[in-house]
Short mmCIF file of C-alpha atoms in Angstrom, two decimals:
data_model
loop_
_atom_site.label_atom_id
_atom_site.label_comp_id
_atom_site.label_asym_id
_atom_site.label_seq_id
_atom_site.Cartn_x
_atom_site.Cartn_y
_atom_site.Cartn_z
CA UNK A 439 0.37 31.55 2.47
CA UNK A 440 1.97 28.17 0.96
CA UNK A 441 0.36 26.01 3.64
CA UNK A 442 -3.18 27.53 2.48
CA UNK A 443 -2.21 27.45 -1.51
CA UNK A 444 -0.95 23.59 -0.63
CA UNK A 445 -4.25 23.02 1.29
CA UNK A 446 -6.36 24.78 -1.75
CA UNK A 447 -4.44 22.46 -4.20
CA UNK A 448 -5.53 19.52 -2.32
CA UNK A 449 -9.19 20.14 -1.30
CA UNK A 450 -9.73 21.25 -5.32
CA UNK A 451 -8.23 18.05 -6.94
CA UNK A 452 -9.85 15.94 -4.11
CA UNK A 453 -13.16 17.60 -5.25
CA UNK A 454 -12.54 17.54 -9.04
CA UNK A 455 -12.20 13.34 -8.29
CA UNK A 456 -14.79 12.91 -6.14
CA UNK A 457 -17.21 14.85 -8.38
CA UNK A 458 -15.91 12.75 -11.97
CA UNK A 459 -15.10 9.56 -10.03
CA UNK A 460 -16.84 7.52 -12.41
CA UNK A 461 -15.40 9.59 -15.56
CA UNK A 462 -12.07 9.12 -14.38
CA UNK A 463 -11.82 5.71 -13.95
CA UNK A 464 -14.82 4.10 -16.59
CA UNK A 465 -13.92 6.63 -19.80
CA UNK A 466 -10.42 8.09 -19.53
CA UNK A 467 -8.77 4.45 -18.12
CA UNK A 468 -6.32 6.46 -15.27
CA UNK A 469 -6.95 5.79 -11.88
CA UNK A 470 -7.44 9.28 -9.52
CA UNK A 471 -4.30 7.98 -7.92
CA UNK A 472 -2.36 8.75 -10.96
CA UNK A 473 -3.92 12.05 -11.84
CA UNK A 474 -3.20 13.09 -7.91
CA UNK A 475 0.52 12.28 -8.12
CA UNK A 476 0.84 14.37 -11.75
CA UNK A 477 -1.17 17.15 -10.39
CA UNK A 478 1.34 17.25 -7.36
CA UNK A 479 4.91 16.72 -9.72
CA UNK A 480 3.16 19.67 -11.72
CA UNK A 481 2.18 22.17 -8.71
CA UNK A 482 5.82 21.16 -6.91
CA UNK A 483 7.94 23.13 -9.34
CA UNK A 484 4.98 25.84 -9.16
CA UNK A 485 5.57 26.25 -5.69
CA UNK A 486 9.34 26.06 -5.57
CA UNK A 487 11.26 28.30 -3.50
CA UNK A 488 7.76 28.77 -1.23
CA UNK A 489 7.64 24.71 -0.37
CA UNK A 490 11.29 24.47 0.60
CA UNK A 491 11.26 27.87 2.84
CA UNK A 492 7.93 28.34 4.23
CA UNK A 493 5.96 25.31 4.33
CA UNK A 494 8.53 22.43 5.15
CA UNK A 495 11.57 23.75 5.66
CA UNK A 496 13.88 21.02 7.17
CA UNK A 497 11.29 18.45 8.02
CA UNK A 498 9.62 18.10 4.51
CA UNK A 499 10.99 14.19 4.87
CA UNK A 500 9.71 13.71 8.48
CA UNK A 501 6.59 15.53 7.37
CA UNK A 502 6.05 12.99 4.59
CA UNK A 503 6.93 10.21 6.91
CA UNK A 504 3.59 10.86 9.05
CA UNK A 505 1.57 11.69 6.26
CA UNK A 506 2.09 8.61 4.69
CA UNK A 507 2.17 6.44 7.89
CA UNK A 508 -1.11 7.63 8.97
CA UNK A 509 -2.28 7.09 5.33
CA UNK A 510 -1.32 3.52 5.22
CA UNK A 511 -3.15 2.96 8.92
CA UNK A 512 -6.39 4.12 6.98
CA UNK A 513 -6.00 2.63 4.06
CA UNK A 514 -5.42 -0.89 5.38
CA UNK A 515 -8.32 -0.90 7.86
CA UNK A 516 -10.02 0.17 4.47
CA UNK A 517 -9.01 -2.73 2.62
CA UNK A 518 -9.41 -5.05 5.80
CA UNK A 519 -13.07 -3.67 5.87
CA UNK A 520 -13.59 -4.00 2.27
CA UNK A 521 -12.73 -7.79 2.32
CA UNK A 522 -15.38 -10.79 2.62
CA UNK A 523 -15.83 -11.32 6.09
CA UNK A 524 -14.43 -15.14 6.49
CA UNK A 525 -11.51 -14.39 3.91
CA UNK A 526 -8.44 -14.72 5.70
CA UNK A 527 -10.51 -17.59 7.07
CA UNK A 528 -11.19 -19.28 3.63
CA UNK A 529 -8.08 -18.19 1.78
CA UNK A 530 -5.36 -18.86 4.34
CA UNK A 531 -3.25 -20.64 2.13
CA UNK A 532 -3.15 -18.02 -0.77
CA UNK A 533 -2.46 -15.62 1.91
CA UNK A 534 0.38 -17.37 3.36
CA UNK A 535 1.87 -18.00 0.00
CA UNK A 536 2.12 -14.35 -0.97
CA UNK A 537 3.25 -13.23 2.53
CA UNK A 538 5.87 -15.81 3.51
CA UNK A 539 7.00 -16.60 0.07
CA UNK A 540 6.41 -13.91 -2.63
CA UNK A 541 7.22 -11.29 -0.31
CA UNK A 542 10.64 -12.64 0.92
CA UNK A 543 11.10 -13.17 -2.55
CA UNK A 544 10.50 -9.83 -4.02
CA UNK A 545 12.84 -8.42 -1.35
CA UNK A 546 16.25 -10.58 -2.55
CA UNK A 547 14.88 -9.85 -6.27
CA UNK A 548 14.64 -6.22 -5.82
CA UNK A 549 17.95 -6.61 -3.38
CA UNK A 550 20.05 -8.18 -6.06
CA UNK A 551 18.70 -5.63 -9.12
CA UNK A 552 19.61 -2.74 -6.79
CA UNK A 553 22.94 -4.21 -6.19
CA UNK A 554 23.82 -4.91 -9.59
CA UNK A 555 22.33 -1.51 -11.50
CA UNK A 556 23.26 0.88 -8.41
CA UNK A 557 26.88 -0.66 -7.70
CA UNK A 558 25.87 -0.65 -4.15
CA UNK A 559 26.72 -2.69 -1.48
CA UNK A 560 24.18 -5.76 0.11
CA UNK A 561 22.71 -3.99 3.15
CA UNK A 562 22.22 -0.86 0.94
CA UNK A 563 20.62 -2.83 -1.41
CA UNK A 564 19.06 -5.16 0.71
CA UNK A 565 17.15 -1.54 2.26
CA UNK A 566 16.18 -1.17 -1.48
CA UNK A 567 14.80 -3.98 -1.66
CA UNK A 568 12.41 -3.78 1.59
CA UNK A 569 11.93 -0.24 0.62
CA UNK A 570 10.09 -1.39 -2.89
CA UNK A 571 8.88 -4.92 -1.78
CA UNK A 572 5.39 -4.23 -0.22
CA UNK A 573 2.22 -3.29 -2.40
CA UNK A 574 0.68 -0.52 -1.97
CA UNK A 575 -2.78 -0.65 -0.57
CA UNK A 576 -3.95 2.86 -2.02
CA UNK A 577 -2.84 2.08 -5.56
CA UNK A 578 -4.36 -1.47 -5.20
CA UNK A 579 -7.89 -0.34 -4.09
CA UNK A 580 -7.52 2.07 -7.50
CA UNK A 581 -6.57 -1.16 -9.66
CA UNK A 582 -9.31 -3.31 -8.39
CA UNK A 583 -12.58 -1.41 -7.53
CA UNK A 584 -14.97 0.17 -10.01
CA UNK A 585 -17.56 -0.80 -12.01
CA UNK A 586 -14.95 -2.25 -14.65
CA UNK A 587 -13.09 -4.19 -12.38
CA UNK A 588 -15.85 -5.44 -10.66
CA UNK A 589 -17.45 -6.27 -14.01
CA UNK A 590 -14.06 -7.91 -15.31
CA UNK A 591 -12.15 -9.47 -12.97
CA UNK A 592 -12.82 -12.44 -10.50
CA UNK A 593 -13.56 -11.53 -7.28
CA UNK A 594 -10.89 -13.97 -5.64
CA UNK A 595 -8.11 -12.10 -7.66
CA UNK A 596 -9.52 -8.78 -6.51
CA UNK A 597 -9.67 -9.91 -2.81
CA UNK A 598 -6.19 -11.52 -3.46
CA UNK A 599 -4.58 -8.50 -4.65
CA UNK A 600 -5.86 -6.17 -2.14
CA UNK A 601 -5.31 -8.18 1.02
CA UNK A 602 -1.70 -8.68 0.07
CA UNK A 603 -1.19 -5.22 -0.42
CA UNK A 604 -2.55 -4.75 3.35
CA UNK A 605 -0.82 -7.29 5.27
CA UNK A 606 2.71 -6.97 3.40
CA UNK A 607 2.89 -3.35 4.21
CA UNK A 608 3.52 -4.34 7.76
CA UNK A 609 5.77 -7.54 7.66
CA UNK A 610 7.73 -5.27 5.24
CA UNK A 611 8.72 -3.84 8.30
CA UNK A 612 10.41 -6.76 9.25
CA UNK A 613 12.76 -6.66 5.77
CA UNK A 614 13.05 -3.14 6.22
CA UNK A 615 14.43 -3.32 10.05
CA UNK A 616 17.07 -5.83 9.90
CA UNK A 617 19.21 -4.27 7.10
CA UNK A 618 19.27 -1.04 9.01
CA UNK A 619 19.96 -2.55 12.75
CA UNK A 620 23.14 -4.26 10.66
CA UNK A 621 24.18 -0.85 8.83
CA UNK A 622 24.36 0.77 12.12
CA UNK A 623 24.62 -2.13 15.22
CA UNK A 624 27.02 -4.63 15.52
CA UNK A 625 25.93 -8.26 13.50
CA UNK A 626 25.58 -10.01 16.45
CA UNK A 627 23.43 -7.05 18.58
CA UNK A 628 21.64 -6.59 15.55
CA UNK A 629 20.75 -9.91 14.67
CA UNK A 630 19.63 -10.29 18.60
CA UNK A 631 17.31 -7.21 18.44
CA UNK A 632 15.80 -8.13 15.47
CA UNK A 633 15.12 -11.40 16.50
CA UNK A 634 13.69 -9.76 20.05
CA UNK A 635 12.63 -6.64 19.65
CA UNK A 636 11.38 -6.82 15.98
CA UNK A 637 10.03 -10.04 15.53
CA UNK A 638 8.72 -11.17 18.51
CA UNK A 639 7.53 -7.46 19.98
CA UNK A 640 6.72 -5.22 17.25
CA UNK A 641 5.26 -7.62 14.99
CA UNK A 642 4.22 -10.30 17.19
CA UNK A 643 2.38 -8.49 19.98
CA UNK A 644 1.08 -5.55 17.10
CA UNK A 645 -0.59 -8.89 15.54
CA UNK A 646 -2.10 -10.21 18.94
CA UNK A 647 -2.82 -6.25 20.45
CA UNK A 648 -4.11 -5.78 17.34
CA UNK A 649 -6.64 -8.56 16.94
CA UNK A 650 -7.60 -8.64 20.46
CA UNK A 651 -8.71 -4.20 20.27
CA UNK A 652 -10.36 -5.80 16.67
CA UNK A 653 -12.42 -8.34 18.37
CA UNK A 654 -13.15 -6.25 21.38
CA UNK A 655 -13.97 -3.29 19.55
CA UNK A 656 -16.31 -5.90 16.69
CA UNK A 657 -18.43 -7.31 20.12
CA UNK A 658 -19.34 -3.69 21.30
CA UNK A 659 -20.31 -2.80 17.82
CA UNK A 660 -22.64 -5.38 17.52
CA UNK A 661 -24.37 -4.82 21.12
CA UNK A 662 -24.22 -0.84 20.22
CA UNK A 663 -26.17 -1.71 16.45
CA UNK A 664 -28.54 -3.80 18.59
CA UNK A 665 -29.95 -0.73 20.78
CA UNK A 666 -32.62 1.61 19.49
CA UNK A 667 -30.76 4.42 19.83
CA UNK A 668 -27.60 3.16 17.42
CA UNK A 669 -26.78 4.99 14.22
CA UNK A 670 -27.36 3.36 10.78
CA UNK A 671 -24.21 5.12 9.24
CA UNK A 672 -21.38 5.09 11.82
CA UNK A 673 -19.34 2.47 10.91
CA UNK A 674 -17.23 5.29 8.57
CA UNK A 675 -16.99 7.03 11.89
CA UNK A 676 -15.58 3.80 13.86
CA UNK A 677 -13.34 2.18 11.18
CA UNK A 678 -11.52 6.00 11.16
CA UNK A 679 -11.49 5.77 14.80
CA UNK A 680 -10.09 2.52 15.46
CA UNK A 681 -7.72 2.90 12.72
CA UNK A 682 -6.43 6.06 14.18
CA UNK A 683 -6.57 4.37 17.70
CA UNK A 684 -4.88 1.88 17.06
CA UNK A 685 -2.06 3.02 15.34
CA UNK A 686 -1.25 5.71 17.32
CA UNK A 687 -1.33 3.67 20.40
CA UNK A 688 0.94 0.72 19.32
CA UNK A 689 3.41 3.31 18.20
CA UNK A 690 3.21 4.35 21.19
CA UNK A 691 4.12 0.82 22.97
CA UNK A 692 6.71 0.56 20.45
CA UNK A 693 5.03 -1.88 18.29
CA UNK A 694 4.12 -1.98 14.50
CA UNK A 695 1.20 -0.15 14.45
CA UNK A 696 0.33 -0.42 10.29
CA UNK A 697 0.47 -4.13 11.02
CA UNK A 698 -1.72 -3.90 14.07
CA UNK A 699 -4.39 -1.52 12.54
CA UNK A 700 -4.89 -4.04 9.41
CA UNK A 701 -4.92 -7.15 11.91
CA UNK A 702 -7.84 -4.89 14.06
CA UNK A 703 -9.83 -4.60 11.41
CA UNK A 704 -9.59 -8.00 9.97
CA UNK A 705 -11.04 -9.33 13.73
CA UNK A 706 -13.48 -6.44 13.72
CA UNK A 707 -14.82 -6.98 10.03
CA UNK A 708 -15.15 -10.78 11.58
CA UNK A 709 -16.82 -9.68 14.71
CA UNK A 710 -19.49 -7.88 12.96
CA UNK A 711 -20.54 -10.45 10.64
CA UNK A 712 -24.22 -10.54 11.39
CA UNK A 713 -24.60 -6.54 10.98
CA UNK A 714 -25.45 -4.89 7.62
CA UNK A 715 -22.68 -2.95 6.50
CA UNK A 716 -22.30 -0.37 3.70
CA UNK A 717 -18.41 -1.35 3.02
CA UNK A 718 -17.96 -0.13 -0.52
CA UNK A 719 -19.24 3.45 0.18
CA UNK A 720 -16.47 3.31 2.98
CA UNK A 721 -14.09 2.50 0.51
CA UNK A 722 -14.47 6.09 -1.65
CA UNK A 723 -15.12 7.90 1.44
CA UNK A 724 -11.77 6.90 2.66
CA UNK A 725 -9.76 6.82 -0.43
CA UNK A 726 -10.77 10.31 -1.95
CA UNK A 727 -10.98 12.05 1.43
CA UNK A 728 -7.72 10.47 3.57
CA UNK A 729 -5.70 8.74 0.89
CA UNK A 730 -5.67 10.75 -2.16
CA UNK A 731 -3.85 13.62 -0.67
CA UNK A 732 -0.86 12.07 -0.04
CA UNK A 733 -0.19 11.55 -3.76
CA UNK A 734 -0.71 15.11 -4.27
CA UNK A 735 2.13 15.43 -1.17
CA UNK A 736 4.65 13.31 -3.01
CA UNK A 737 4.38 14.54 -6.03
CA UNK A 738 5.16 17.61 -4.68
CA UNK A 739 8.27 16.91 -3.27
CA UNK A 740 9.57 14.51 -6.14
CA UNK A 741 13.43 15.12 -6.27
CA UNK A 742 13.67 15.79 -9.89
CA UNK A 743 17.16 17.23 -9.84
CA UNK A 744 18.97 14.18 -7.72
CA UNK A 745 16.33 12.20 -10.32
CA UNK A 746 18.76 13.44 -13.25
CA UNK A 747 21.92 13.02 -11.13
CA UNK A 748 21.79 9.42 -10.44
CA UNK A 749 21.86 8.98 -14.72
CA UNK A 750 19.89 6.00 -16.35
CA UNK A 751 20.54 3.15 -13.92
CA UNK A 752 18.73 4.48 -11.86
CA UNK A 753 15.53 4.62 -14.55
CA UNK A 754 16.52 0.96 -15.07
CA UNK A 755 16.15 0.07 -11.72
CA UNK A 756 13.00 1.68 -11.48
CA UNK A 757 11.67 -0.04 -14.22
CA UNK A 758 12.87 -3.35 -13.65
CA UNK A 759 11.43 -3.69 -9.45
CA UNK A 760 8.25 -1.92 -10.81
CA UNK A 761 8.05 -4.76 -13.95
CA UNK A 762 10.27 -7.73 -12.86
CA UNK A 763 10.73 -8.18 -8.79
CA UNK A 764 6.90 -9.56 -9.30
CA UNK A 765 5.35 -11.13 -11.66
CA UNK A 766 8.11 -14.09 -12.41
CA UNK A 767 7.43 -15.59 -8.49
CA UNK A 768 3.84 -14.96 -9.32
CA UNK A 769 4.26 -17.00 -12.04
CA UNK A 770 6.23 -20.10 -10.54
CA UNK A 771 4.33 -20.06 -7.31
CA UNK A 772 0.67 -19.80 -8.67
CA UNK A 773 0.33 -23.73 -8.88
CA UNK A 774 0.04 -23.49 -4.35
CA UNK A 775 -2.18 -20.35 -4.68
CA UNK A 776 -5.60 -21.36 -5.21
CA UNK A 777 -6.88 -17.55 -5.99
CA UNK A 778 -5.36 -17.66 -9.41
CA UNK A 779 -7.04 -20.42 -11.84
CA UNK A 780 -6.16 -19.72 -14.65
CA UNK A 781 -2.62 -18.23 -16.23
CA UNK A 782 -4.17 -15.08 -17.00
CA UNK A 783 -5.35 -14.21 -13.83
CA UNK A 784 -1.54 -14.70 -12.24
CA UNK A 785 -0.36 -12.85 -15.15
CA UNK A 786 -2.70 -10.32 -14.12
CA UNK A 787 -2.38 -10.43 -10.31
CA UNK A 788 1.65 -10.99 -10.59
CA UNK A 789 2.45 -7.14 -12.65
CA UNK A 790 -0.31 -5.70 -10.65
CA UNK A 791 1.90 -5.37 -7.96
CA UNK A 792 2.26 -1.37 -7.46
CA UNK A 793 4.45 0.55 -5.22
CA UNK A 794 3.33 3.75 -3.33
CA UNK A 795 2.63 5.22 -0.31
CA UNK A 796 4.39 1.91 1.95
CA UNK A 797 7.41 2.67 0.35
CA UNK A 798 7.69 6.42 0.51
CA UNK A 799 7.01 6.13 4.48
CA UNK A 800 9.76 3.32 4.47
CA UNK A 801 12.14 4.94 2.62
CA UNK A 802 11.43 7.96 5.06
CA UNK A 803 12.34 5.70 8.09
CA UNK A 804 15.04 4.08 6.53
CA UNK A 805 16.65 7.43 5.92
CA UNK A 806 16.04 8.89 9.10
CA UNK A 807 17.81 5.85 11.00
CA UNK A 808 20.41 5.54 8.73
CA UNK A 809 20.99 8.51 7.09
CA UNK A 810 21.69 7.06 3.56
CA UNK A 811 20.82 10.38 1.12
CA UNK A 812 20.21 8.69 -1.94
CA UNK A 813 16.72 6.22 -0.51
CA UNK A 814 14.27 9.11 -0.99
CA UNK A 815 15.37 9.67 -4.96
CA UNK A 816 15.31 5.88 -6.09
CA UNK A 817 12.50 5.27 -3.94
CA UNK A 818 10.45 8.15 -5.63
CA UNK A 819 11.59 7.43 -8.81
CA UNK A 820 10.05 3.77 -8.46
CA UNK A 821 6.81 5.44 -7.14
CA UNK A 822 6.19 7.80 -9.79
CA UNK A 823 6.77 4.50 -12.40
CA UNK A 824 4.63 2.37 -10.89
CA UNK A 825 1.67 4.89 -10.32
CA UNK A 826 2.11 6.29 -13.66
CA UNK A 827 2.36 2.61 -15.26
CA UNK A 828 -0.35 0.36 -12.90
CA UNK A 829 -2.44 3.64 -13.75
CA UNK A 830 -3.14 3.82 -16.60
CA UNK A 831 -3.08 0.18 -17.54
CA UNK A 832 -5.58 -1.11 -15.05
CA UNK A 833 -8.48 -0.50 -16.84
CA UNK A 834 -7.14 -1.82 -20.58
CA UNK A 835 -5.88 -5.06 -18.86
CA UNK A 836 -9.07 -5.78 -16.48
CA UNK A 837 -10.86 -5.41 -19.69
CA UNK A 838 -8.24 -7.77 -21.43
CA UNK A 839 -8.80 -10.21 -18.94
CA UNK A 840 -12.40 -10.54 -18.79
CA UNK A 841 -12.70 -10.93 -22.20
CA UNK A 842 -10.22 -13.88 -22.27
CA UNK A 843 -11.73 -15.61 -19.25
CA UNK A 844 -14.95 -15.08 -21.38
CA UNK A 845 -13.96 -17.13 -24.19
CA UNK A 846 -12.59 -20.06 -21.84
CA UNK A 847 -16.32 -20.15 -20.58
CA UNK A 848 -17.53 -19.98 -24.11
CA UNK A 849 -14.80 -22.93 -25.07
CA UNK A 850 -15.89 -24.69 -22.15
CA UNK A 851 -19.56 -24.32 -22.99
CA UNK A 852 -19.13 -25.19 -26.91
#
């Protein structure tokens, strides 16, 4: 009974946005995102008793932990898809910027706020700070697709934003690793396996497994799209598959299979190059159908009562990683990323900068390794901020920005 009123939930609100898409995002300026993760905080009290008992029990965290690790697999070989097909190519440098820089850097920030508003100790707050460090790829894709922000903002910022939000979800997993080997190996073990096992293995061979199943799997779709007897609509069907493929089998190898999924489809979107595609309609297929649920799922299982226990630090902590771990490096590094050309578009790209589904699955990981109780409620609590917040001020602020980059064309003109 609550697995089919749970499934019921979904499948309606899933409907609802895929039948007002345009509504939702054009006239009422809230992303679907937003309105999945209410509709879930609203139905979890509903269902109570029912969730806890019946429908997840003990494993409600390692339940999440899948949901939202599979989500992330399909949601960066979305955005990879999505992208120009020579943009890694093109924009190396902006990409290495936000990756080896901003990213590092939003860790320590978000390490040093946790430390100083939780009272917690470094590698405790150094896990915070990987936890909430990645963007999220599903909120991103909400922010910068649609009519308006097509209309509004810059392309480059828009591919910018949302290949960050792909490729930090899986280096985050190299922040999120090495303050949990040290909270439960000895420093010099743990510093070794990280160095090993971490860096070189799981993120290292899930970027070359990864682009090598991309490439080979790019090649045969091209030879396949050449024959008479190929499908004009399959590559929905293919970018699920290898998605799915590929994460599950560089778990299995012990490797870091969001990475690897995001690097596959990077080499397969490249590989492909000389096929029509119809990209953008694989972008709503994907998000309403695969990625929307798992808002519904979390807001479900929100922890409002430890919310209230941990008392208002805890809300400032929130608000300060969701407003202020960002946008300052944004700001001091935008002079080496060529993306952002004027200060409005790094104001713009540097506080959209949202925090979802990466770091719920995180969080989930980081708890199950270490144990640490309190992860899930300040990790949620930063969630349902930055949803709620990059929500419903995506629209105002693409529309903001357009019209100021329109009158530096006009000044330019005049």
């Amino acid at each position: 009974m609550a697995l089919e009123l749970l499934l019921f939930a979904i499948g309606g609100v899933v409907l609802t946005m895929s039948l007002l898409a345009g509504l939702i995002s054009n006239r009422l300026w809230i992303s679907e995102v937003t309105l999945c993760l209410l509709f879930g905080a609203a139905l979890g009290p509903l269902l109570g008793y029912v969730a806890e008992t019946q429908l997840f029990g003990d494993n409600r965290m390692n339940t999440l932990e899948e949901v939202a690790r599979i989500t992330l697999g399909i949601a960066v070989m979305g955005t990879a898809l999505r992208l120009p097909m020579s943009y890694v190519r093109s924009w190396w440098r902006d990409m290495g910027v936000v990756l080896l820089l901003g990213l590092p850097l939003m860790w320590l920030t978000g390490a040093g706020m946790a430390a100083a508003l939780l009272g917690v100790g470094l590698l405790p707050a150094l896990l915070i700070g990987a936890i909430t460090a990645p963007t999220d790829p599903v909120v991103a894709a909400s922010i910068v697709t649609g009519r308006i922000a097509n209309a509004k903002v810059p392309a480059r910022v828009r591919h910018l934003i949302q290949a960050e939000s792909a490729a930090n979800d899986g280096l985050g997993f190299l922040f999120v690793m090495l303050p949990i080997l040290l909270l439960t190996k000895p420093a010099a073990e743990a510093w070794g396996e990280w160095a090993s096992r971490i860096v070189l293995w799981e993120v290292g061979g899930a970027i070359l497994i990864g682009g090598i199943i991309g490439w080979l799997a790019g090649k045969l779709f091209v030879w396949a799209k050449k024959k008479p007897y190929s499908e004009d609509e399959s590559l929905l069907t293919i970018g699920l598959a290898l998605s799915l493929t590929v994460l599950a089998g560089l778990e299995l190898i012990g490797t870091d299979g969001i990475l690897a999924v995001f690097v596959a489809g990077i080499m397969f979107n490249r590989g492909i190059s000389d096929i029509e595609t119809h990209q953008h309609n694989l972008h709503g297929a994907i998000t309403r159908f695969f990625d929307l649920p798992v808002f519904v799922l979390i807001g479900v299982l929100l922890p409002w009562k430890e919310w209230l226990a941990m008392g208002w630090n805890a809300l400032f902590l929130a608000l300060a990683l969701v407003l202020l771990r960002r946008l300052p490096w944004w700001l001091v590094l935008s002079p080496i990323i060529p993306s952002l050309k004027k200060r409005d578009e790094t104001l713009f790209a540097g506080f959209f900068g949202p925090i979802g589904v990466a770091a719920a699955y995180y969080a989930m990981l980081a708890h199950d390794k270490t144990g640490i109780e309190w992860l899930w409620p300040v990790a949620s609590l930063v969630i349902f901020l930055s949803v709620i917040i990059h929500g419903i001020s995506a629209t105002p602020l693409a529309n903001l920005l357009g019209r100021r980059l329109e009158r530096y064309e006009d000044k330019a003109k005049g």
